GROMACS .gro file of N, CA and C in nm:
model
  474
    1MET      N    1   3.411  -1.928   3.794
    1MET     CA    2   3.403  -2.070   3.775
    1MET      C    3   3.289  -2.130   3.856
    2SER      N    4   3.263  -2.075   3.972
    2SER     CA    5   3.156  -2.128   4.056
    2SER      C    6   3.018  -2.103   3.993
    3VAL      N    7   3.006  -1.995   3.916
    3VAL     CA    8   2.879  -1.965   3.849
    3VAL      C    9   2.850  -2.072   3.745
    4LEU      N   10   2.953  -2.117   3.675
    4LEU     CA   11   2.934  -2.222   3.575
    4LEU      C   12   2.889  -2.352   3.640
    5LYS      N   13   2.944  -2.382   3.755
    5LYS     CA   14   2.904  -2.504   3.826
    5LYS      C   15   2.759  -2.494   3.874
    6GLU      N   16   2.719  -2.374   3.914
    6GLU     CA   17   2.581  -2.353   3.956
    6GLU      C   18   2.485  -2.373   3.838
    7MET      N   19   2.527  -2.327   3.720
    7MET     CA   20   2.443  -2.338   3.601
    7MET      C   21   2.436  -2.482   3.550
    8GLU      N   22   2.537  -2.562   3.581
    8GLU     CA   23   2.542  -2.701   3.536
    8GLU      C   24   2.424  -2.782   3.589
    9LYS      N   25   2.381  -2.753   3.709
    9LYS     CA   26   2.273  -2.832   3.769
    9LYS      C   27   2.138  -2.807   3.701
   10TYR      N   28   2.124  -2.692   3.632
   10TYR     CA   29   1.998  -2.661   3.563
   10TYR      C   30   1.995  -2.717   3.421
   11ARG      N   31   2.105  -2.767   3.373
   11ARG     CA   32   2.113  -2.816   3.236
   11ARG      C   33   2.029  -2.943   3.217
   12ASP      N   34   2.020  -3.027   3.312
   12ASP     CA   35   1.953  -3.156   3.297
   12ASP      C   36   1.811  -3.158   3.353
   13ILE      N   37   1.750  -3.044   3.375
   13ILE     CA   38   1.613  -3.039   3.428
   13ILE      C   39   1.514  -3.069   3.316
   14ASP      N   40   1.414  -3.149   3.346
   14ASP     CA   41   1.309  -3.183   3.250
   14ASP      C   42   1.197  -3.079   3.261
   15GLU      N   43   1.184  -2.993   3.160
   15GLU     CA   44   1.085  -2.885   3.164
   15GLU      C   45   0.942  -2.939   3.160
   16ASP      N   46   0.922  -3.046   3.085
   16ASP     CA   47   0.787  -3.104   3.077
   16ASP      C   48   0.739  -3.154   3.213
   17GLU      N   49   0.830  -3.211   3.289
   17GLU     CA   50   0.795  -3.261   3.422
   17GLU      C   51   0.757  -3.145   3.514
   18LEU      N   52   0.832  -3.034   3.504
   18LEU     CA   53   0.800  -2.916   3.585
   18LEU      C   54   0.663  -2.860   3.548
   19LEU      N   55   0.633  -2.853   3.419
   19LEU     CA   56   0.505  -2.798   3.375
   19LEU      C   57   0.388  -2.885   3.417
   20LYS      N   58   0.408  -3.015   3.424
   20LYS     CA   59   0.301  -3.105   3.468
   20LYS      C   60   0.267  -3.084   3.615
   21LYS      N   61   0.364  -3.042   3.693
   21LYS     CA   62   0.342  -3.022   3.837
   21LYS      C   63   0.269  -2.892   3.868
   22LEU      N   64   0.266  -2.798   3.772
   22LEU     CA   65   0.203  -2.668   3.798
   22LEU      C   66   0.052  -2.679   3.793
   23SER      N   67  -0.014  -2.597   3.876
   23SER     CA   68  -0.161  -2.594   3.877
   23SER      C   69  -0.209  -2.507   3.759
   24GLU      N   70  -0.340  -2.506   3.735
   24GLU     CA   71  -0.398  -2.428   3.625
   24GLU      C   72  -0.372  -2.277   3.644
   25GLU      N   73  -0.384  -2.231   3.767
   25GLU     CA   74  -0.361  -2.088   3.797
   25GLU      C   75  -0.215  -2.051   3.773
   26GLU      N   76  -0.122  -2.138   3.814
   26GLU     CA   77   0.021  -2.112   3.795
   26GLU      C   78   0.057  -2.114   3.646
   27LEU      N   79  -0.005  -2.203   3.571
   27LEU     CA   80   0.019  -2.205   3.426
   27LEU      C   81  -0.030  -2.076   3.360
   28GLN      N   82  -0.145  -2.028   3.406
   28GLN     CA   83  -0.200  -1.903   3.350
   28GLN      C   84  -0.108  -1.785   3.382
   29ARG      N   85  -0.056  -1.781   3.505
   29ARG     CA   86   0.038  -1.674   3.543
   29ARG      C   87   0.165  -1.680   3.460
   30LEU      N   88   0.216  -1.802   3.439
   30LEU     CA   89   0.336  -1.820   3.359
   30LEU      C   90   0.313  -1.776   3.215
   31GLU      N   91   0.198  -1.810   3.163
   31GLU     CA   92   0.164  -1.769   3.026
   31GLU      C   93   0.157  -1.617   3.016
   32ASP      N   94   0.096  -1.551   3.115
   32ASP     CA   95   0.087  -1.405   3.115
   32ASP      C   96   0.224  -1.341   3.119
   33GLU      N   97   0.313  -1.395   3.200
   33GLU     CA   98   0.448  -1.339   3.209
   33GLU      C   99   0.526  -1.360   3.080
   34LEU      N  100   0.509  -1.476   3.017
   34LEU     CA  101   0.579  -1.501   2.892
   34LEU      C  102   0.530  -1.409   2.780
   35GLU      N  103   0.402  -1.378   2.779
   35GLU     CA  104   0.347  -1.290   2.677
   35GLU      C  105   0.394  -1.146   2.695
   36GLU      N  106   0.424  -1.108   2.818
   36GLU     CA  107   0.467  -0.971   2.846
   36GLU      C  108   0.616  -0.951   2.824
   37LEU      N  109   0.689  -1.057   2.790
   37LEU     CA  110   0.834  -1.044   2.774
   37LEU      C  111   0.872  -0.947   2.663
   38ASP      N  112   0.814  -0.960   2.545
   38ASP     CA  113   0.853  -0.876   2.433
   38ASP      C  114   0.731  -0.834   2.351
   39PRO      N  115   0.655  -0.734   2.397
   39PRO     CA  116   0.537  -0.693   2.322
   39PRO      C  117   0.571  -0.615   2.194
   40ASP      N  118   0.694  -0.569   2.181
   40ASP     CA  119   0.732  -0.489   2.065
   40ASP      C  120   0.805  -0.571   1.960
   41ASN      N  121   0.790  -0.700   1.963
   41ASN     CA  122   0.857  -0.786   1.866
   41ASN      C  123   0.798  -0.760   1.728
   42ALA      N  124   0.877  -0.703   1.637
   42ALA     CA  125   0.828  -0.666   1.505
   42ALA      C  126   0.804  -0.789   1.417
   43LEU      N  127   0.856  -0.903   1.455
   43LEU     CA  128   0.837  -1.023   1.375
   43LEU      C  129   0.699  -1.086   1.397
   44LEU      N  130   0.634  -1.051   1.508
   44LEU     CA  131   0.501  -1.102   1.535
   44LEU      C  132   0.397  -1.018   1.463
   45PRO      N  133   0.290  -1.079   1.416
   45PRO     CA  134   0.180  -0.999   1.359
   45PRO      C  135   0.119  -0.911   1.466
   46ALA      N  136   0.061  -0.800   1.425
   46ALA     CA  137   0.008  -0.702   1.520
   46ALA      C  138  -0.096  -0.764   1.613
   47GLY      N  139  -0.178  -0.855   1.563
   47GLY     CA  140  -0.282  -0.916   1.644
   47GLY      C  141  -0.230  -1.011   1.750
   48MET      N  142  -0.104  -1.053   1.738
   48MET     CA  143  -0.048  -1.148   1.835
   48MET      C  144   0.047  -1.081   1.935
   49ARG      N  145   0.068  -0.952   1.923
   49ARG     CA  146   0.161  -0.883   2.013
   49ARG      C  147   0.101  -0.861   2.150
   50GLN      N  148  -0.029  -0.862   2.160
   50GLN     CA  149  -0.094  -0.844   2.288
   50GLN      C  150  -0.191  -0.960   2.308
   51LYS      N  151  -0.194  -1.011   2.426
   51LYS     CA  152  -0.279  -1.127   2.453
   51LYS      C  153  -0.426  -1.088   2.452
   52ASP      N  154  -0.509  -1.186   2.428
   52ASP     CA  155  -0.653  -1.165   2.431
   52ASP      C  156  -0.698  -1.159   2.576
   53GLN      N  157  -0.752  -1.045   2.618
   53GLN     CA  158  -0.787  -1.025   2.759
   53GLN      C  159  -0.935  -1.042   2.785
   54THR      N  160  -1.011  -1.079   2.683
   54THR     CA  161  -1.155  -1.092   2.702
   54THR      C  162  -1.189  -1.231   2.753
   55LYS      N  163  -1.276  -1.236   2.847
   55LYS     CA  164  -1.323  -1.363   2.903
   55LYS      C  165  -1.470  -1.385   2.864
   56LYS      N  166  -1.523  -1.295   2.779
   56LYS     CA  167  -1.664  -1.301   2.741
   56LYS      C  168  -1.689  -1.416   2.643
   57THR      N  169  -1.809  -1.470   2.651
   57THR     CA  170  -1.848  -1.569   2.553
   57THR      C  171  -1.906  -1.496   2.432
   58PRO      N  172  -1.901  -1.555   2.313
   58PRO     CA  173  -1.957  -1.489   2.194
   58PRO      C  174  -2.105  -1.460   2.211
   59THR      N  175  -2.151  -1.347   2.158
   59THR     CA  176  -2.290  -1.306   2.175
   59THR      C  177  -2.384  -1.379   2.082
   60GLY      N  178  -2.334  -1.435   1.975
   60GLY     CA  179  -2.421  -1.510   1.884
   60GLY      C  180  -2.381  -1.485   1.740
   61MET      N  181  -2.465  -1.535   1.650
   61MET     CA  182  -2.438  -1.520   1.508
   61MET      C  183  -2.461  -1.377   1.464
   62PHE      N  184  -2.389  -1.337   1.363
   62PHE     CA  185  -2.402  -1.204   1.303
   62PHE      C  186  -2.525  -1.204   1.213
   63GLN      N  187  -2.615  -1.108   1.233
   63GLN     CA  188  -2.737  -1.101   1.153
   63GLN      C  189  -2.731  -0.974   1.069
   64ARG      N  190  -2.687  -0.989   0.947
   64ARG     CA  191  -2.661  -0.876   0.857
   64ARG      C  192  -2.789  -0.799   0.826
   65ASP      N  193  -2.898  -0.869   0.796
   65ASP     CA  194  -3.023  -0.801   0.759
   65ASP      C  195  -3.076  -0.716   0.873
   66ASN      N  196  -3.071  -0.768   0.995
   66ASN     CA  197  -3.118  -0.691   1.110
   66ASN      C  198  -3.031  -0.567   1.131
   67LEU      N  199  -2.900  -0.581   1.114
   67LEU     CA  200  -2.810  -0.468   1.130
   67LEU      C  201  -2.838  -0.361   1.025
   68LEU      N  202  -2.854  -0.401   0.898
   68LEU     CA  203  -2.884  -0.304   0.793
   68LEU      C  204  -3.016  -0.233   0.818
   69ALA      N  205  -3.117  -0.307   0.863
   69ALA     CA  206  -3.248  -0.246   0.892
   69ALA      C  207  -3.235  -0.144   1.006
   70HIS      N  208  -3.158  -0.179   1.108
   70HIS     CA  209  -3.139  -0.087   1.221
   70HIS      C  210  -3.065   0.039   1.175
   71LEU      N  211  -2.959   0.023   1.096
   71LEU     CA  212  -2.883   0.139   1.049
   71LEU      C  213  -2.968   0.229   0.959
   72GLU      N  214  -3.050   0.169   0.874
   72GLU     CA  215  -3.137   0.248   0.786
   72GLU      C  216  -3.240   0.325   0.868
   73LYS      N  217  -3.299   0.260   0.968
   73LYS     CA  218  -3.399   0.325   1.055
   73LYS      C  219  -3.335   0.441   1.130
   74GLN      N  220  -3.213   0.417   1.182
   74GLN     CA  221  -3.142   0.521   1.256
   74GLN      C  222  -3.109   0.640   1.166
   75ALA      N  223  -3.071   0.614   1.041
   75ALA     CA  224  -3.037   0.722   0.948
   75ALA      C  225  -3.159   0.804   0.912
   76LYS      N  226  -3.275   0.739   0.900
   76LYS     CA  227  -3.398   0.812   0.866
   76LYS      C  228  -3.446   0.898   0.982
   77GLU      N  229  -3.424   0.853   1.104
   77GLU     CA  230  -3.468   0.928   1.221
   77GLU      C  231  -3.379   1.048   1.250
   78HIS      N  232  -3.253   1.039   1.213
   78HIS     CA  233  -3.158   1.147   1.241
   78HIS      C  234  -3.174   1.257   1.137
   79PRO      N  235  -3.202   1.382   1.180
   79PRO     CA  236  -3.221   1.490   1.081
   79PRO      C  237  -3.088   1.528   1.014
   80ASP      N  238  -3.099   1.568   0.887
   80ASP     CA  239  -2.980   1.612   0.815
   80ASP      C  240  -2.934   1.747   0.868
   81GLN      N  241  -2.803   1.768   0.865
   81GLN     CA  242  -2.747   1.895   0.912
   81GLN      C  243  -2.748   1.994   0.795
   82GLU      N  244  -2.800   2.112   0.820
   82GLU     CA  245  -2.807   2.214   0.716
   82GLU      C  246  -2.669   2.268   0.684
   83ASP      N  247  -2.645   2.299   0.555
   83ASP     CA  248  -2.518   2.357   0.513
   83ASP      C  249  -2.508   2.500   0.563
   84LEU      N  250  -2.387   2.541   0.602
   84LEU     CA  251  -2.367   2.679   0.644
   84LEU      C  252  -2.384   2.774   0.526
   85VAL      N  253  -2.334   2.734   0.410
   85VAL     CA  254  -2.351   2.811   0.287
   85VAL      C  255  -2.429   2.722   0.192
   86PRO      N  256  -2.550   2.762   0.156
   86PRO     CA  257  -2.631   2.675   0.071
   86PRO      C  258  -2.570   2.658  -0.068
   87PHE      N  259  -2.588   2.539  -0.125
   87PHE     CA  260  -2.535   2.508  -0.257
   87PHE      C  261  -2.627   2.567  -0.362
   88THR      N  262  -2.571   2.650  -0.451
   88THR     CA  263  -2.651   2.712  -0.557
   88THR      C  264  -2.616   2.658  -0.695
   89GLY      N  265  -2.504   2.592  -0.708
   89GLY     CA  266  -2.464   2.538  -0.838
   89GLY      C  267  -2.390   2.639  -0.924
   90GLU      N  268  -2.367   2.759  -0.871
   90GLU     CA  269  -2.299   2.864  -0.947
   90GLU      C  270  -2.149   2.831  -0.960
   91LYS      N  271  -2.096   2.847  -1.080
   91LYS     CA  272  -1.953   2.823  -1.103
   91LYS      C  273  -1.879   2.955  -1.090
   92ARG      N  274  -1.769   2.951  -1.016
   92ARG     CA  275  -1.689   3.073  -0.996
   92ARG      C  276  -1.552   3.054  -1.056
   93GLY      N  277  -1.489   3.163  -1.093
   93GLY     CA  278  -1.354   3.157  -1.149
   93GLY      C  279  -1.357   3.105  -1.292
   94LYS      N  280  -1.238   3.087  -1.346
   94LYS     CA  281  -1.232   3.038  -1.484
   94LYS      C  282  -1.194   2.890  -1.485
   95ALA      N  283  -1.234   2.824  -1.589
   95ALA     CA  284  -1.210   2.680  -1.601
   95ALA      C  285  -1.062   2.654  -1.625
   96PHE      N  286  -1.013   2.543  -1.572
   96PHE     CA  287  -0.874   2.504  -1.588
   96PHE      C  288  -0.850   2.455  -1.729
   97VAL      N  289  -0.747   2.512  -1.792
   97VAL     CA  290  -0.706   2.467  -1.925
   97VAL      C  291  -0.560   2.425  -1.913
   98PRO      N  292  -0.530   2.296  -1.934
   98PRO     CA  293  -0.391   2.253  -1.920
   98PRO      C  294  -0.302   2.313  -2.028
   99LYS      N  295  -0.178   2.342  -1.989
   99LYS     CA  296  -0.083   2.399  -2.084
   99LYS      C  297  -0.039   2.292  -2.183
  100LYS      N  298  -0.009   2.336  -2.304
  100LYS     CA  299   0.043   2.244  -2.405
  100LYS      C  300   0.189   2.217  -2.374
  101MET      N  301   0.226   2.089  -2.375
  101MET     CA  302   0.365   2.051  -2.353
  101MET      C  303   0.437   2.061  -2.486
  102VAL      N  304   0.530   2.154  -2.497
  102VAL     CA  305   0.606   2.171  -2.620
  102VAL      C  306   0.752   2.145  -2.588
  103ASP      N  307   0.810   2.052  -2.663
  103ASP     CA  308   0.951   2.019  -2.644
  103ASP      C  309   1.036   2.120  -2.720
  104PRO      N  310   1.131   2.188  -2.653
  104PRO     CA  311   1.210   2.289  -2.721
  104PRO      C  312   1.295   2.231  -2.835
  105ILE      N  313   1.337   2.106  -2.825
  105ILE     CA  314   1.417   2.046  -2.931
  105ILE      C  315   1.331   2.025  -3.055
  106MET      N  316   1.210   1.971  -3.036
  106MET     CA  317   1.123   1.944  -3.149
  106MET      C  318   1.067   2.073  -3.207
  107GLU      N  319   1.058   2.178  -3.127
  107GLU     CA  320   1.004   2.304  -3.174
  107GLU      C  321   1.100   2.372  -3.272
  108ASN      N  322   1.230   2.354  -3.252
  108ASN     CA  323   1.330   2.420  -3.336
  108ASN      C  324   1.359   2.344  -3.465
  109VAL      N  325   1.303   2.226  -3.481
  109VAL     CA  326   1.328   2.146  -3.601
  109VAL      C  327   1.241   2.197  -3.715
  110THR      N  328   1.304   2.231  -3.827
  110THR     CA  329   1.230   2.270  -3.947
  110THR      C  330   1.274   2.179  -4.060
  111LEU      N  331   1.178   2.126  -4.130
  111LEU     CA  332   1.206   2.036  -4.242
  111LEU      C  333   1.160   2.101  -4.371
  112GLU      N  334   1.216   2.052  -4.478
  112GLU     CA  335   1.172   2.098  -4.610
  112GLU      C  336   1.029   2.051  -4.631
  113PRO      N  337   0.952   2.123  -4.710
  113PRO     CA  338   0.811   2.085  -4.730
  113PRO      C  339   0.792   1.944  -4.785
  114GLU      N  340   0.884   1.899  -4.874
  114GLU     CA  341   0.871   1.764  -4.930
  114GLU      C  342   0.888   1.659  -4.820
  115LEU      N  343   0.988   1.679  -4.730
  115LEU     CA  344   1.012   1.585  -4.620
  115LEU      C  345   0.895   1.586  -4.522
  116GLU      N  346   0.845   1.704  -4.495
  116GLU     CA  347   0.731   1.717  -4.404
  116GLU      C  348   0.611   1.638  -4.457
  117GLU      N  349   0.586   1.651  -4.587
  117GLU     CA  350   0.474   1.581  -4.649
  117GLU      C  351   0.498   1.429  -4.650
  118ALA      N  352   0.622   1.388  -4.676
  118ALA     CA  353   0.655   1.246  -4.680
  118ALA      C  354   0.638   1.182  -4.542
  119LEU      N  355   0.683   1.253  -4.439
  119LEU     CA  356   0.670   1.200  -4.303
  119LEU      C  357   0.524   1.196  -4.258
  120ALA      N  358   0.446   1.294  -4.300
  120ALA     CA  359   0.305   1.298  -4.261
  120ALA      C  360   0.227   1.184  -4.325
  121SER      N  361   0.266   1.144  -4.446
  121SER     CA  362   0.192   1.038  -4.515
  121SER      C  363   0.255   0.900  -4.498
  122ALA      N  364   0.363   0.889  -4.420
  122ALA     CA  365   0.433   0.761  -4.403
  122ALA      C  366   0.353   0.669  -4.309
  123SER      N  367   0.361   0.540  -4.337
  123SER     CA  368   0.294   0.441  -4.251
  123SER      C  369   0.380   0.416  -4.127
  124ASP      N  370   0.325   0.342  -4.030
  124ASP     CA  371   0.399   0.311  -3.908
  124ASP      C  372   0.524   0.229  -3.938
  125ALA      N  373   0.512   0.135  -4.027
  125ALA     CA  374   0.628   0.051  -4.062
  125ALA      C  375   0.740   0.135  -4.124
  126GLU      N  376   0.702   0.228  -4.211
  126GLU     CA  377   0.803   0.315  -4.276
  126GLU      C  378   0.870   0.405  -4.173
  127LEU      N  379   0.793   0.457  -4.078
  127LEU     CA  380   0.851   0.542  -3.974
  127LEU      C  381   0.948   0.462  -3.887
  128CYS      N  382   0.915   0.338  -3.856
  128CYS     CA  383   1.005   0.254  -3.778
  128CYS      C  384   1.133   0.225  -3.854
  129ASP      N  385   1.122   0.203  -3.986
  129ASP     CA  386   1.241   0.181  -4.068
  129ASP      C  387   1.330   0.304  -4.070
  130ILE      N  388   1.271   0.422  -4.082
  130ILE     CA  389   1.349   0.546  -4.083
  130ILE      C  390   1.417   0.566  -3.948
  131ALA      N  391   1.345   0.538  -3.839
  131ALA     CA  392   1.402   0.555  -3.706
  131ALA      C  393   1.520   0.461  -3.684
  132ALA      N  394   1.513   0.340  -3.741
  132ALA     CA  395   1.622   0.245  -3.724
  132ALA      C  396   1.747   0.286  -3.801
  133ILE      N  397   1.728   0.357  -3.912
  133ILE     CA  398   1.841   0.398  -3.996
  133ILE      C  399   1.915   0.517  -3.936
  134LEU      N  400   1.842   0.607  -3.870
  134LEU     CA  401   1.903   0.731  -3.818
  134LEU      C  402   2.013   0.700  -3.718
  135PRO      N  403   2.124   0.774  -3.722
  135PRO     CA  404   2.228   0.756  -3.620
  135PRO      C  405   2.179   0.807  -3.485
  136SER      N  406   2.238   0.755  -3.377
  136SER     CA  407   2.192   0.791  -3.243
  136SER      C  408   2.213   0.939  -3.211
  137SER      N  409   2.305   1.006  -3.282
  137SER     CA  410   2.328   1.148  -3.256
  137SER      C  411   2.211   1.234  -3.301
  138LEU      N  412   2.128   1.181  -3.392
  138LEU     CA  413   2.012   1.258  -3.438
  138LEU      C  414   1.887   1.233  -3.354
  139HIS      N  415   1.892   1.133  -3.269
  139HIS     CA  416   1.775   1.104  -3.186
  139HIS      C  417   1.757   1.215  -3.083
  140PRO      N  418   1.634   1.253  -3.058
  140PRO     CA  419   1.610   1.355  -2.955
  140PRO      C  420   1.639   1.300  -2.816
  141SER      N  421   1.652   1.388  -2.719
  141SER     CA  422   1.682   1.348  -2.583
  141SER      C  423   1.561   1.279  -2.521
  142PRO      N  424   1.579   1.194  -2.419
  142PRO     CA  425   1.470   1.118  -2.358
  142PRO      C  426   1.353   1.201  -2.306
  143PRO      N  427   1.370   1.327  -2.256
  143PRO     CA  428   1.251   1.399  -2.208
  143PRO      C  429   1.146   1.423  -2.315
  144SER      N  430   1.183   1.418  -2.443
  144SER     CA  431   1.085   1.444  -2.548
  144SER      C  432   1.023   1.316  -2.601
  145LEU      N  433   1.041   1.204  -2.533
  145LEU     CA  434   0.988   1.076  -2.581
  145LEU      C  435   0.836   1.077  -2.592
  146HIS      N  436   0.770   1.155  -2.509
  146HIS     CA  437   0.624   1.156  -2.511
  146HIS      C  438   0.570   1.212  -2.643
  147LEU      N  439   0.654   1.284  -2.720
  147LEU     CA  440   0.609   1.342  -2.846
  147LEU      C  441   0.636   1.250  -2.965
  148LEU      N  442   0.708   1.143  -2.942
  148LEU     CA  443   0.751   1.057  -3.051
  148LEU      C  444   0.652   0.949  -3.085
  149HIS      N  445   0.672   0.893  -3.200
  149HIS     CA  446   0.595   0.777  -3.245
  149HIS      C  447   0.638   0.657  -3.161
  150PRO      N  448   0.549   0.560  -3.135
  150PRO     CA  449   0.586   0.445  -3.051
  150PRO      C  450   0.708   0.367  -3.099
  151CYS      N  451   0.730   0.356  -3.231
  151CYS     CA  452   0.846   0.279  -3.276
  151CYS      C  453   0.976   0.353  -3.244
  152TRP      N  454   0.973   0.485  -3.236
  152TRP     CA  455   1.093   0.561  -3.200
  152TRP      C  456   1.122   0.539  -3.051
  153ILE      N  457   1.019   0.535  -2.970
  153ILE     CA  458   1.036   0.518  -2.826
  153ILE      C  459   1.104   0.387  -2.797
  154SER      N  460   1.070   0.283  -2.873
  154SER     CA  461   1.132   0.153  -2.850
  154SER      C  462   1.282   0.158  -2.874
  155LEU      N  463   1.327   0.246  -2.961
  155LEU     CA  464   1.471   0.258  -2.986
  155LEU      C  465   1.544   0.318  -2.866
  156PHE      N  466   1.477   0.412  -2.796
  156PHE     CA  467   1.543   0.479  -2.683
  156PHE      C  468   1.537   0.396  -2.556
  157THR      N  469   1.433   0.318  -2.539
  157THR     CA  470   1.417   0.244  -2.415
  157THR      C  471   1.484   0.108  -2.417
  158SER      N  472   1.525   0.059  -2.532
  158SER     CA  473   1.590  -0.072  -2.535
  158SER      C  474   1.740  -0.061  -2.526
   0.00000   0.00000   0.00000
């Protein structure tokens, strides 16, 4: 109970009045201590987690053309490093040939020649109409969607 009474006297202190009484050096020390309280606060942006410790004045305006000229001059003066194994342009090994993706479900499907010819000559609208009529049990499984006509894909994804 005595601790609460001790804390009661600090409740009515005017912080602004205390801060006005502090000197510039004391304010700077207080600011430094407050900044060091929680440097790992994840809610602060990374640039604000640590105080700016530089007291330097800015060196001047950025001169892009002078910088580019200096970098170009420096690059020309620096000799190139020789390759350990010289480049001859010779190709080694065999060229990569991607495997054909064949869906086992679509591979086992055999149609009569008349149906095969009708499907090959059908327009996009006709194929979409046929896909809409088919029962869902005849639709191929989703892994083979990449082999289907776009109107069939819309039936599986909707």
